[in-house]
Amino acid sequence: NAGVTQTPKFQVLKTGQSMTLQCAQDMNHEYMSWYRQDPGMGLRLIHYSVGAGITDQGEVPNGYNVSRSTTEDFPLRLLSAAPSQTSVYFCASSPGSYNEQFFGPGTRLTVL
Amino acid sequence: AQTVTQSQPEMSVQEAETVTLSCTYDTSESNYYLFWYKQPPSRQMILVIRQEAYKQQNATENRFSVNFQKAAKSFSLKISDSQLGDTAMYFCAFMKSLSNSGYALNFGKGTSLLVTP
């Protein structure tokens, strides 16, 4: 099992550009989520999904879109990048409520 | 609101010694889960230990153990026989329920632990 994979590992964008951060898991987990990590802070939830076709907003959803067409994939889209979105982004998956969340290796995004 | 507080931004311990990292949380729920995650310089988030609130027995995983005080809403992590590889950022997290049958980890700001030779 590869676990949770994220691409790319690093990305630099200019303000206003759009891009998609990819996340995939091969553990057949129903639950997937996106977090961002900023300096001096713990991870904060952006969006989550409890299964294919079902998504919802987390604590900091503004500027981000998600969709979940398959169990395996949960991409995060930045519609118009802003410097405030400079952060490290983590995708996580879990087999169900209150279970361990398995994290991907993260994507470091810089918006100039 | 459910909050997680880690009052020690940085700590240092010598190899083979024992160190305790503090965490307090605030919740009105009666049943919940608490976690400690480790983030080494590689950036990978690694689960260290998990505690279910309805279990009175403190969780233990090899050199890692917790002191869970439910009434005081305290969840400290003890690392025994510290090793150089324990150097990392440690995050305390509370599992909270969300709408739509969702749930998420609510993290503290972390404690940076340095293990010295």
Coordinates of C-alpha atoms in Angstrom, one line a residue:
Chain A
N1 CA 0.0 0.0 0.0
A2 CA 1.2 3.5 -0.9
G3 CA -1.0 5.0 1.8
V4 CA -1.9 8.6 1.2
T5 CA 0.0 10.3 -1.6
Q6 CA 0.1 14.0 -2.5
T7 CA 1.4 15.8 -5.6
P8 CA 3.2 18.0 -6.0
K9 CA 5.6 18.2 -3.0
F10 CA 6.5 21.8 -3.7
Q11 CA 4.8 24.5 -5.8
V12 CA 5.3 28.2 -6.4
L13 CA 2.4 30.2 -7.8
K14 CA 1.9 33.8 -8.7
T15 CA -1.0 35.8 -7.3
G16 CA -4.2 35.0 -9.2
Q17 CA -3.1 31.7 -10.7
S18 CA -5.1 28.6 -10.1
M19 CA -4.0 25.1 -9.4
T20 CA -5.1 21.7 -8.1
L21 CA -3.4 19.8 -5.3
Q22 CA -3.8 16.1 -5.8
C23 CA -4.5 13.6 -3.1
A24 CA -5.1 9.9 -3.4
Q25 CA -5.3 7.0 -1.0
D26 CA -5.4 3.2 -1.7
M27 CA -6.7 2.0 1.7
N28 CA -10.4 2.2 0.7
H29 CA -11.1 4.9 3.4
E30 CA -14.4 6.6 3.2
Y31 CA -13.3 9.7 5.1
M32 CA -10.8 12.2 3.6
S33 CA -9.8 15.7 4.6
W34 CA -7.6 18.7 3.8
Y35 CA -5.6 20.7 6.4
R36 CA -3.3 23.6 6.1
Q37 CA -0.4 24.2 8.5
D38 CA 1.0 27.7 9.0
P39 CA 4.0 28.7 11.1
G40 CA 3.4 28.6 14.8
M41 CA 0.1 26.9 14.4
G42 CA -1.3 23.4 14.3
L43 CA -3.2 22.1 11.4
R44 CA -6.5 23.6 10.5
L45 CA -9.3 21.9 8.5
I46 CA -10.1 23.3 5.1
H47 CA -12.6 20.8 3.6
Y48 CA -13.6 17.2 4.3
S49 CA -15.5 14.4 2.7
V50 CA -17.4 11.5 4.3
G51 CA -17.7 9.5 1.1
A52 CA -17.8 9.8 -2.7
G53 CA -20.1 12.7 -3.7
I54 CA -20.3 14.2 -0.2
T55 CA -18.1 17.2 0.8
D56 CA -18.4 19.9 3.4
Q57 CA -16.5 22.9 4.7
G58 CA -14.1 23.0 7.5
E59 CA -12.7 25.8 9.6
V60 CA -10.9 27.7 6.8
P61 CA -12.6 27.0 3.4
N62 CA -12.5 30.4 1.7
G63 CA -10.6 30.3 -1.6
Y64 CA -10.6 26.6 -1.9
N65 CA -12.9 24.1 -3.7
V66 CA -13.1 20.3 -3.4
S67 CA -14.9 17.4 -5.1
R68 CA -15.0 13.7 -4.4
S69 CA -16.0 11.7 -7.5
T70 CA -14.2 8.5 -6.4
T71 CA -13.3 6.9 -3.0
E72 CA -9.6 7.2 -3.8
D73 CA -9.2 10.8 -4.9
F74 CA -9.9 14.1 -3.2
P75 CA -8.3 17.1 -5.0
L76 CA -8.1 20.5 -3.6
R77 CA -8.5 23.5 -6.0
L78 CA -7.2 27.0 -5.5
L79 CA -9.3 29.2 -7.7
S80 CA -7.2 32.4 -7.6
A81 CA -4.1 32.1 -5.4
A82 CA -3.4 34.7 -2.8
P83 CA -0.3 35.2 -0.7
S84 CA -2.4 34.3 2.4
Q85 CA -2.6 30.8 1.0
T86 CA 1.1 30.3 1.3
S87 CA 1.2 27.2 3.6
V88 CA 1.9 23.5 3.9
Y89 CA -1.1 21.5 2.9
F90 CA -1.8 18.0 4.2
C91 CA -4.4 15.5 3.0
A92 CA -5.6 12.8 5.4
S93 CA -7.8 9.8 5.2
S94 CA -9.5 7.6 7.8
P95 CA -11.6 4.4 7.8
G96 CA -14.3 5.9 9.9
S97 CA -15.4 8.0 12.8
Y98 CA -12.8 8.6 15.6
N99 CA -10.2 6.4 14.0
E100 CA -6.6 7.4 13.3
Q101 CA -6.2 9.8 10.4
F102 CA -3.4 8.9 8.0
F103 CA -1.6 11.9 6.6
G104 CA 0.1 12.4 3.3
P105 CA 3.6 13.9 3.1
G106 CA 2.3 17.4 2.5
T107 CA 2.6 20.0 -0.2
R108 CA 4.5 23.2 0.4
L109 CA 2.9 26.0 -1.5
T110 CA 4.3 29.5 -2.0
V111 CA 2.2 32.3 -3.5
L112 CA 4.2 35.3 -4.7
Chain B
A1 CA -15.9 25.9 21.1
Q2 CA -13.4 23.2 21.5
T3 CA -9.9 24.3 22.0
V4 CA -6.6 22.6 22.6
T5 CA -3.8 24.4 24.5
Q6 CA -0.1 23.4 24.6
S7 CA 1.6 25.8 27.0
Q8 CA 5.2 24.8 26.2
P9 CA 6.3 26.1 22.8
E10 CA 9.8 24.5 23.2
M11 CA 11.4 21.9 25.4
S12 CA 14.7 20.2 25.6
V13 CA 15.8 16.9 27.1
Q14 CA 18.9 14.9 27.2
E15 CA 19.2 11.5 25.7
A16 CA 17.9 8.6 27.9
E17 CA 16.0 11.1 30.2
T18 CA 12.3 11.4 30.6
V19 CA 10.2 14.4 29.4
T20 CA 6.6 15.3 29.8
L21 CA 4.7 17.5 27.3
S22 CA 1.5 19.3 28.5
C23 CA -1.8 19.6 26.9
T24 CA -5.2 20.9 28.1
Y25 CA -8.4 21.0 26.2
D26 CA -11.9 22.3 26.5
T27 CA -15.0 20.5 25.5
S28 CA -18.6 19.9 26.5
E29 CA -18.8 16.5 25.0
S30 CA -18.8 13.4 27.3
N31 CA -17.2 11.0 25.0
Y32 CA -14.3 11.9 22.7
Y33 CA -10.9 11.0 21.5
L34 CA -7.5 12.6 22.1
F35 CA -4.3 12.1 20.1
W36 CA -0.7 13.0 20.1
Y37 CA 1.0 13.4 16.7
K38 CA 4.7 13.8 16.0
Q39 CA 6.0 15.8 13.1
P40 CA 9.8 15.3 12.5
P41 CA 11.8 17.6 10.2
S42 CA 10.6 15.4 7.3
R43 CA 7.2 17.1 7.8
Q44 CA 5.3 13.7 7.9
M45 CA 2.5 13.6 10.6
I46 CA 2.9 10.4 12.6
L47 CA 0.4 9.2 15.2
V48 CA 2.1 8.6 18.5
I49 CA -0.7 7.6 20.8
R50 CA -4.5 7.7 21.1
Q51 CA -6.8 7.9 24.1
E52 CA -10.5 7.3 24.3
A53 CA -12.2 9.4 26.9
Y54 CA -14.4 6.7 28.2
K55 CA -11.4 4.5 29.1
Q56 CA -10.0 5.3 32.4
Q57 CA -6.7 3.5 31.8
N58 CA -4.0 5.6 30.4
A59 CA -2.8 4.6 26.9
T60 CA 0.8 3.4 26.5
E61 CA 2.8 2.7 23.3
N62 CA 6.3 1.5 24.1
R63 CA 8.3 4.5 25.5
F64 CA 5.3 6.8 25.1
S65 CA 2.5 7.1 27.7
V66 CA -0.2 9.6 28.6
N67 CA -1.5 10.9 31.8
F68 CA -5.2 11.5 31.1
Q69 CA -7.1 13.5 33.7
K70 CA -10.6 13.8 32.4
A71 CA -12.0 16.0 35.1
A72 CA -9.1 18.4 34.7
K73 CA -9.3 18.1 30.9
S74 CA -5.6 17.4 30.8
F75 CA -3.8 15.0 28.4
S76 CA 0.0 15.0 28.9
L77 CA 2.5 12.9 27.0
K78 CA 5.5 11.3 28.7
I79 CA 8.4 10.1 26.7
S80 CA 10.7 7.8 28.6
D81 CA 14.3 6.9 27.6
S82 CA 14.4 9.8 25.1
Q83 CA 16.2 9.1 21.8
L84 CA 17.7 11.5 19.3
G85 CA 15.0 10.4 16.8
D86 CA 12.4 11.8 19.1
T87 CA 13.4 15.3 18.1
A88 CA 10.3 16.7 16.5
M89 CA 7.3 18.9 16.8
Y90 CA 4.6 17.3 18.9
F91 CA 0.9 18.1 18.5
C92 CA -1.9 17.4 20.8
A93 CA -5.3 17.0 19.1
F94 CA -8.9 16.6 20.0
M95 CA -11.3 14.7 17.7
K96 CA -14.4 16.7 17.2
S97 CA -17.6 15.9 15.4
L98 CA -18.8 18.0 12.5
S99 CA -22.0 18.3 10.5
N100 CA -22.8 15.8 7.8
S101 CA -21.4 12.9 9.9
G102 CA -18.0 14.4 9.6
Y103 CA -15.3 14.8 12.2
A104 CA -11.9 16.5 12.4
L105 CA -8.8 16.9 14.5
N106 CA -8.6 20.1 16.4
F107 CA -4.8 20.7 16.9
G108 CA -2.9 22.6 19.5
K109 CA 0.0 24.9 18.4
G110 CA 2.6 22.3 19.1
T111 CA 5.6 21.8 21.3
S112 CA 9.0 21.6 19.7
L113 CA 11.1 18.9 21.4
L114 CA 14.9 18.8 21.1
V115 CA 16.7 15.7 22.3
T116 CA 20.4 16.4 22.9
P117 CA 23.3 13.9 23.3

